[in-house]
Coordinates of N, CA and C in Angstrom, one line a residue:
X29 N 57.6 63.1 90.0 CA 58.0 64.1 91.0 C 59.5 64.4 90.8
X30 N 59.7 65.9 90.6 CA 61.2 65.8 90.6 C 61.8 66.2 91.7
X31 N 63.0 65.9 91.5 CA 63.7 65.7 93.4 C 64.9 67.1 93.1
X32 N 64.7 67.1 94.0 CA 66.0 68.4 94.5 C 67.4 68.1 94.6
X33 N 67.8 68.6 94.1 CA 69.7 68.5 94.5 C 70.2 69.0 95.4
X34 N 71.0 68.4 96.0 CA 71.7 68.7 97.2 C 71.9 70.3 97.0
X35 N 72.4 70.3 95.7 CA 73.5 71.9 95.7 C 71.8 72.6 94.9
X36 N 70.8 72.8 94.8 CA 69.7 73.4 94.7 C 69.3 73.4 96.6
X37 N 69.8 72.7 97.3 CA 68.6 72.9 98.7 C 69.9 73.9 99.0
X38 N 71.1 74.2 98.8 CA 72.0 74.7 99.6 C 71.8 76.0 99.1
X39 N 71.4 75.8 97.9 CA 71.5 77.3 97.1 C 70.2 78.2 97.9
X40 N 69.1 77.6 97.7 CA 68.0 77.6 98.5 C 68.2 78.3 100.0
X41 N 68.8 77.7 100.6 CA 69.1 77.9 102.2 C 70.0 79.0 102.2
X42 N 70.9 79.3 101.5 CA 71.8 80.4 100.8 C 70.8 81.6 101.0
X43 N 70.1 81.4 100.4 CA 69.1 82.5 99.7 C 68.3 83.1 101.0
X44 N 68.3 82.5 101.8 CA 67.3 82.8 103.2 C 68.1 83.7 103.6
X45 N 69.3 83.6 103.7 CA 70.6 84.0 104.5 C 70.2 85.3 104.2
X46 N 70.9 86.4 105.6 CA 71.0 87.9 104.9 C 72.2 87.8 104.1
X47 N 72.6 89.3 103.8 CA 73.5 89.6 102.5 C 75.2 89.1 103.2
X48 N 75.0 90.3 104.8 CA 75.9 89.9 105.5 C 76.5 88.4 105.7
X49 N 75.6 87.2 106.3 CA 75.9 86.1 106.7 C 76.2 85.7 105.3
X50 N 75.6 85.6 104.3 CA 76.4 85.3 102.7 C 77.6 85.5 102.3
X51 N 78.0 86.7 102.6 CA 79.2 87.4 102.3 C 80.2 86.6 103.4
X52 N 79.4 86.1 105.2 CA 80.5 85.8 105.5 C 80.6 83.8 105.1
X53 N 79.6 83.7 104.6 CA 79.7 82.3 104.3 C 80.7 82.0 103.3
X54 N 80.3 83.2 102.2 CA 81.9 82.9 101.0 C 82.6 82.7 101.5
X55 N 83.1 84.1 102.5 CA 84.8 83.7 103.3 C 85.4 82.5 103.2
X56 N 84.3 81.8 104.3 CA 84.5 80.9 104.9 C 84.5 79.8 104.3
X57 N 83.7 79.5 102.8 CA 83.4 78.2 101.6 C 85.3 78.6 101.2
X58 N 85.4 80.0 101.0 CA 86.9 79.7 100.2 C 87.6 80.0 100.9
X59 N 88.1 79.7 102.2 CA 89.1 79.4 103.0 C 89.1 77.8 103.4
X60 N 88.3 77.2 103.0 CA 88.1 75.7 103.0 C 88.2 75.5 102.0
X61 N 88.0 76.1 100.5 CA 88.5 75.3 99.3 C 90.2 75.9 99.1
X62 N 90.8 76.8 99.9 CA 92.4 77.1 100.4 C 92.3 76.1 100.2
X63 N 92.6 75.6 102.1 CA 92.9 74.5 102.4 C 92.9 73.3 102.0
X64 N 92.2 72.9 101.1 CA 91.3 71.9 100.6 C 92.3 71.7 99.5
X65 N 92.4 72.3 98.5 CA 93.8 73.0 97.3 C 95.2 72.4 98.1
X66 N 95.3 73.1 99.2 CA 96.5 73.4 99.6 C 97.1 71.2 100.6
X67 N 95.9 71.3 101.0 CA 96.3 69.7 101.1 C 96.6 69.2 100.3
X68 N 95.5 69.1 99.0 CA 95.6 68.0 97.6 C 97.3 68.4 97.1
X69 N 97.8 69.4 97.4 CA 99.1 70.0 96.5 C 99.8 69.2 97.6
X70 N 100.0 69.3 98.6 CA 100.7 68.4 99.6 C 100.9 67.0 99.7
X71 N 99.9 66.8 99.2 CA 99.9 65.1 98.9 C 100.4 64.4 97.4
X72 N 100.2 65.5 96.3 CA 100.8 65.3 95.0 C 102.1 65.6 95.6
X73 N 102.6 66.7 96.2 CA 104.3 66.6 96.2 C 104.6 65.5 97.4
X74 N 104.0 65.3 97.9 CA 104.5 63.5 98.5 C 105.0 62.6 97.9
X75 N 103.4 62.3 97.5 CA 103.8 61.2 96.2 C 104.9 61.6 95.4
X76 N 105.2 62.5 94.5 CA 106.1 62.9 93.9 C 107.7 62.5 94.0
X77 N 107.8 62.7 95.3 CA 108.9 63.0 96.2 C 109.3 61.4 96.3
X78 N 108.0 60.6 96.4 CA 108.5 59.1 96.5 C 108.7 58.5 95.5
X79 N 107.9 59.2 94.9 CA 108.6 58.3 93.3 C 109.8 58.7 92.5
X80 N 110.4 60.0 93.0 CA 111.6 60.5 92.9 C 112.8 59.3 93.3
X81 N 112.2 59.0 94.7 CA 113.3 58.7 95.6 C 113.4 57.0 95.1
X82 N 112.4 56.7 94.8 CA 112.4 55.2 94.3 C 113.0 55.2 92.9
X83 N 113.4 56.3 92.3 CA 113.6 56.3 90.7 C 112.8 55.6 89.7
X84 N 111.5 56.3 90.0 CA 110.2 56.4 89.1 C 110.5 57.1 88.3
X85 N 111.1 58.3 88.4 CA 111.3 60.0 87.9 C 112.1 60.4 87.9
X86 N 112.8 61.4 87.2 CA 114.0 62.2 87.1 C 114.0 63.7 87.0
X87 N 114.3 64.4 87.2 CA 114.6 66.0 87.0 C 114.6 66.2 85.5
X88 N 113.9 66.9 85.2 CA 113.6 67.5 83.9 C 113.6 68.9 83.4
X89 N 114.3 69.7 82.3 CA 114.2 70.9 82.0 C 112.6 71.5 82.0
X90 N 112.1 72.6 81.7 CA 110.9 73.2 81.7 C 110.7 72.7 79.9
X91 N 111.8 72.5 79.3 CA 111.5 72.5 77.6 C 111.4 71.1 77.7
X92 N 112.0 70.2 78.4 CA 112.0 69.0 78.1 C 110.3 68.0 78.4
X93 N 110.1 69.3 79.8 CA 108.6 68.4 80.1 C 107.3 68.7 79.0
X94 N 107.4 70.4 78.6 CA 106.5 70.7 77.8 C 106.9 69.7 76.4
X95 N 107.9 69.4 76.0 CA 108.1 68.5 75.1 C 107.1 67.3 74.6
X96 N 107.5 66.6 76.6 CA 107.0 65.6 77.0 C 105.6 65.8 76.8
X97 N 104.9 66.7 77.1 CA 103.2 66.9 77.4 C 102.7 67.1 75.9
X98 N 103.3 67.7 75.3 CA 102.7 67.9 73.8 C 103.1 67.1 72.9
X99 N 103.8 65.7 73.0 CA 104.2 65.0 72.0 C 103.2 63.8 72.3

């Protein structure tokens, strides 16, 4: 027997929806993956910020980091 996936029953349930309530569900999915984005970026510049302040890390040119990433 095969089993269904969560994101197959959603798609599913999706599908019942009129065009309207779909359209307003996107909205609504990507104003939560915003926010969603927009926290995770708030928490990387936290941390950041602390490891700055602890001198984990230093200030870096734009040529010096690409340097860094591609060597």
């Amino acid at each position: 027997m095969a089993t269904t996936s969560t994101f197959d029953r959603a798609l599913a349930t999706v599908g019942r929806l009129s065009l309207d309530e779909q359209e307003s569900l996107i909205e609504v999915v990507q104003k939560r993956i915003i926010d969603a984005r927009r926290a995770q970026m708030a928490g990387e510049i936290r941390e950041a910020r602390a490891e700055y302040k602890v001198g984990r890390c230093r200030p870096v040119s734009p040529s010096e980091l690409l340097a860094e990433i591609t060597s």
